[in-house]
Phi, psi and omega in degrees: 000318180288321126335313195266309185312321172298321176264347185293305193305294167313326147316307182297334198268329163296350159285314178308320195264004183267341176294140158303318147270035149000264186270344150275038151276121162304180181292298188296318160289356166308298240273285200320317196270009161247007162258022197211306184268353170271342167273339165306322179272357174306278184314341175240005171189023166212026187338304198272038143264343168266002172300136174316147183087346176247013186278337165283358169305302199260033176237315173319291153346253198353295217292323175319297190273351171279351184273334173296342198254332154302313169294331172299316200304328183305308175277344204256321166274347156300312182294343178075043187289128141323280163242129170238130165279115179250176180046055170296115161301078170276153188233148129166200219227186185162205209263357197249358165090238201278157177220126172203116206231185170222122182286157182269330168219140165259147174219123157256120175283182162348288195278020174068017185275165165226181168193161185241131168224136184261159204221106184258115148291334181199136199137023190301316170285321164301320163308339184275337185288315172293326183282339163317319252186005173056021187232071196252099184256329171332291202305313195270327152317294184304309184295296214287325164304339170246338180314312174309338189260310162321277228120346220201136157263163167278166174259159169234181171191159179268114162244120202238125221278344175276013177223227308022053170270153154201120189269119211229153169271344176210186189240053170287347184222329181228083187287337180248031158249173158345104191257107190229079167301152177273138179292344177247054191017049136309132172240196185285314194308331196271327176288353163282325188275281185341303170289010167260287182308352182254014168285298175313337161265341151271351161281343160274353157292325173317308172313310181270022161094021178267094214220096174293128139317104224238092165226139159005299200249025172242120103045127122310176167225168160300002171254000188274343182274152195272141184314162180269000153266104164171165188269150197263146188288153175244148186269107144303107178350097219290322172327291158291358170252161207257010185256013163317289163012307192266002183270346169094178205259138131279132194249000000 
């Protein structure tokens, strides 16, 4: 569910923001072309939300995500935005060699700003913690491939559609969302260089045949720290991670 919910939500808001007139639809021409496009997109990529039994789930839903994607709209014309891209291909390179992600929405104002916004159903305190913690790293990918296009970085933020928040580390662009500054006055540019240097270091460990296991109930060693510019290894959701594998059996 959570997983479906997630993709049903991205689908629908890359149909809304691919119209030309977006953000110039009154409330009531919202409200009509998303009651008409959340059962086609039901029906073609979320079926077993109409099975018996699910129908006030998927009437919460409905009502959950149409009041979020009125509220983005709500911040993205507070930016005084201009052009919005959504699901955008960036490309482009660095010392470990080509990088290419795809954002969900790129935006450009008035004011010649651009900005990146990542679109989350859910996970409003883990995203707050990253911006907390300079460690938007997803986030920080995407502004450094266009920043390679620009010239310029962009600002981001996370909009996490079950809070129907949107979350930023400063208000250089989005003056009426959630402002969650890094305790240590970081910014992306910088968490992009911390990640180049913890790149360079594990590929010389990689060179000599060092290939670390990042888990819970394994021991550091003196090769796990990381240079002092550099990013603290994070322990991965075991669901997700496929290199658990190389840590061996409890028996």
């Amino acid at each position: 569910d959570f997983r479906l919910k997630g993709n049903l939500a991205h689908s629908l808001i890359e149909h809304f923001f691919r119209q030309p007139d977006a953000l110039s639809l009154d409330d009531d021409q919202f409200n009509t072309w998303y009651a008409s496009m959340f059962d086609q997109t039901v029906e073609q990529e979320g079926a077993h939300l109409l099975m018996p039994g699910r129908k006030a789930d998927a009437q919460r839903f409905r009502q959950r995500l149409q009041s979020a994607i009125h509220r983005l709209r709500r911040h993205l014309r507070e930016a005084q935005t201009q052009v919005i891209e959504p699901e955008v291909l960036l490309t482009g390179s660095f010392e470990g060699g080509e990088l290419t992600g795809s954002a969900d929405l790129v935006l450009h104002n008035a004011h010649g700003q651009r900005a990146i916004v990542d679109i989350k159903w859910a996970g409003h305190k883990k995203y707050m913690e990253k911006l907390q913690n300079n460690g938007h790293l997803q986030l920080a990918l995407y502004a450094e491939l266009l920043r390679q296009k620009t010239g310029d970085w962009p600002a981001v933020a996370y909009f996490v559609i079950d809070k129907a928040e949107l979350l930023v580390p400063d208000d250089a662009v989005f003056t009426g969302a959630k402002v969650v500054p890094s305790r240590t006055a970081s910014n992306t540019a910088q968490l992009w260089e911390c990640f180049k240097q913890s790149w360079a270091w594990r590929q010389a460990q990689f060179d000599q045949r060092l290939f670390e296991v990042v888990m819970d109930d394994i021991e550091p060693t003196e090769n796990s720290v990381p240079p002092d510019v550099g990013l603290e290894a994070e322990t991965l959701n075991p669901s997700y991670n496929e290199y658990r594998h190389l840590a061996g059996w409890k028996v």
